[in-house]
Amino acid sequence: MAVREGVCNHPPMQLEILFFAAARDAAGGQSEAELAVEEGLDVGALRVRLAAEWPGLERLLPRCRLAVNEDFVDDDAPLREGDEVAIIPPVAGG
C-alpha cells in the first residue's frame, strides 16, 4: 500500500483511499493508498487534494461518488482519522 505525505498546517490524519474501476486506472493502477491530510478536511476539499495527488483523477472525480466508511456522503461531510474513502466512478450499462 502506497503512503502519500502532504504539507499540512495541522497534525495530519491518515485516510485509506480505495480506487474502483476507472478511478483505479486513473490512479496508475493502484487499488488502495494511505493519504495523510490536514485535520478537519471535508470530502469536497479531499476531492481537490486527490486530484493534486493523482492528476489522472482530475477529470473523473467530478462524476464520482465518494463513500466514507461504506456510506455515500455529500461534499460537506467531515473526515476523521482512519476513515476509509472509496472513489466510485459512474457505471455505464443497462
mmCIF file of C-alpha atoms in Angstrom:
data_model
loop_
_atom_site.group_PDB
_atom_site.id
_atom_site.type_symbol
_atom_site.label_atom_id
_atom_site.label_comp_id
_atom_site.label_asym_id
_atom_site.label_seq_id
_atom_site.Cartn_x
_atom_site.Cartn_y
_atom_site.Cartn_z
ATOM 1 C CA MET A 1 0.000 0.000 0.000
ATOM 2 C CA ALA A 2 1.487 3.350 -1.023
ATOM 3 C CA VAL A 3 1.700 6.164 1.516
ATOM 4 C CA ARG A 4 1.335 9.738 0.318
ATOM 5 C CA GLU A 5 2.561 12.576 2.522
ATOM 6 C CA GLY A 6 1.418 16.158 2.194
ATOM 7 C CA VAL A 7 2.220 19.560 3.605
ATOM 8 C CA CYS A 8 -0.218 20.270 6.441
ATOM 9 C CA ASN A 9 -0.628 23.224 8.789
ATOM 10 C CA HIS A 10 -2.111 20.959 11.482
ATOM 11 C CA PRO A 11 -1.092 17.475 12.538
ATOM 12 C CA PRO A 12 -2.021 15.147 9.687
ATOM 13 C CA MET A 13 -4.630 12.459 9.883
ATOM 14 C CA GLN A 14 -4.423 9.259 7.871
ATOM 15 C CA LEU A 15 -7.133 8.189 5.437
ATOM 16 C CA GLU A 16 -7.378 4.958 3.492
ATOM 17 C CA ILE A 17 -8.309 5.651 -0.135
ATOM 18 C CA LEU A 18 -9.878 2.898 -2.254
ATOM 19 C CA PHE A 19 -9.943 3.262 -6.044
ATOM 20 C CA PHE A 20 -12.564 1.372 -8.062
ATOM 21 C CA ALA A 21 -12.914 0.706 -11.820
ATOM 22 C CA ALA A 22 -11.895 3.767 -13.902
ATOM 23 C CA ALA A 23 -10.619 5.524 -10.763
ATOM 24 C CA ARG A 24 -8.139 2.673 -10.277
ATOM 25 C CA ASP A 25 -6.892 3.151 -13.833
ATOM 26 C CA ALA A 26 -6.664 6.933 -13.368
ATOM 27 C CA ALA A 27 -4.653 6.426 -10.170
ATOM 28 C CA GLY A 28 -1.998 4.454 -12.003
ATOM 29 C CA GLY A 29 -3.500 1.027 -11.427
ATOM 30 C CA GLN A 30 -3.373 1.003 -7.644
ATOM 31 C CA SER A 31 -6.455 -0.159 -5.794
ATOM 32 C CA GLU A 32 -5.703 1.488 -2.451
ATOM 33 C CA ALA A 33 -3.416 4.000 -0.780
ATOM 34 C CA GLU A 34 -2.953 5.770 2.513
ATOM 35 C CA LEU A 35 -3.091 9.553 2.380
ATOM 36 C CA ALA A 36 -2.026 11.984 5.103
ATOM 37 C CA VAL A 37 -4.298 15.045 5.099
ATOM 38 C CA GLU A 38 -4.868 18.082 7.249
ATOM 39 C CA GLU A 39 -7.200 17.529 10.186
ATOM 40 C CA GLY A 40 -10.675 18.999 9.649
ATOM 41 C CA LEU A 41 -10.799 18.311 5.902
ATOM 42 C CA ASP A 42 -14.203 17.633 4.364
ATOM 43 C CA VAL A 43 -14.997 15.451 1.359
ATOM 44 C CA GLY A 44 -15.120 18.402 -1.076
ATOM 45 C CA ALA A 45 -11.638 19.519 -0.063
ATOM 46 C CA LEU A 46 -10.480 15.917 -0.297
ATOM 47 C CA ARG A 47 -11.586 15.832 -3.956
ATOM 48 C CA VAL A 48 -9.211 18.739 -4.643
ATOM 49 C CA ARG A 49 -6.427 17.003 -2.760
ATOM 50 C CA LEU A 50 -6.988 13.711 -4.602
ATOM 51 C CA ALA A 51 -6.706 15.475 -7.973
ATOM 52 C CA ALA A 52 -3.438 17.052 -6.835
ATOM 53 C CA GLU A 53 -2.007 13.725 -5.638
ATOM 54 C CA TRP A 54 -3.228 11.691 -8.626
ATOM 55 C CA PRO A 55 -3.588 14.084 -11.614
ATOM 56 C CA GLY A 56 -5.173 11.336 -13.687
ATOM 57 C CA LEU A 57 -8.242 11.560 -11.422
ATOM 58 C CA GLU A 58 -8.875 15.265 -12.060
ATOM 59 C CA ARG A 59 -11.331 14.849 -14.952
ATOM 60 C CA LEU A 60 -13.036 11.811 -13.420
ATOM 61 C CA LEU A 61 -13.578 12.995 -9.830
ATOM 62 C CA PRO A 62 -16.470 15.417 -10.532
ATOM 63 C CA ARG A 63 -18.511 12.456 -11.809
ATOM 64 C CA CYS A 64 -17.541 10.058 -8.987
ATOM 65 C CA ARG A 65 -19.454 9.257 -5.820
ATOM 66 C CA LEU A 66 -17.390 9.118 -2.660
ATOM 67 C CA ALA A 67 -18.238 6.795 0.191
ATOM 68 C CA VAL A 68 -16.805 7.199 3.667
ATOM 69 C CA ASN A 69 -16.766 4.023 5.738
ATOM 70 C CA GLU A 70 -19.130 2.383 3.198
ATOM 71 C CA ASP A 71 -21.740 5.186 3.226
ATOM 72 C CA PHE A 72 -22.200 7.596 0.316
ATOM 73 C CA VAL A 73 -21.639 11.161 1.506
ATOM 74 C CA ASP A 74 -22.005 14.738 0.257
ATOM 75 C CA ASP A 75 -19.017 17.013 -0.224
ATOM 76 C CA ASP A 76 -19.656 18.817 3.077
ATOM 77 C CA ALA A 77 -19.239 15.611 5.115
ATOM 78 C CA PRO A 78 -16.344 15.854 7.585
ATOM 79 C CA LEU A 79 -13.494 13.368 7.562
ATOM 80 C CA ARG A 80 -11.909 11.777 10.623
ATOM 81 C CA GLU A 81 -8.679 9.960 11.386
ATOM 82 C CA GLY A 82 -8.693 6.457 9.930
ATOM 83 C CA ASP A 83 -11.680 6.934 7.610
ATOM 84 C CA GLU A 84 -11.904 4.690 4.562
ATOM 85 C CA VAL A 85 -12.817 6.699 1.464
ATOM 86 C CA ALA A 86 -13.937 4.835 -1.662
ATOM 87 C CA ILE A 87 -13.884 6.567 -5.047
ATOM 88 C CA ILE A 88 -16.667 5.091 -7.154
ATOM 89 C CA PRO A 89 -16.953 6.178 -10.798
ATOM 90 C CA PRO A 90 -20.278 6.181 -12.642
ATOM 91 C CA VAL A 91 -21.304 2.829 -14.056
ATOM 92 C CA ALA A 92 -22.344 2.517 -17.687
ATOM 93 C CA GLY A 93 -24.607 -0.163 -18.990
ATOM 94 C CA GLY A 94 -28.155 -1.238 -18.664
#
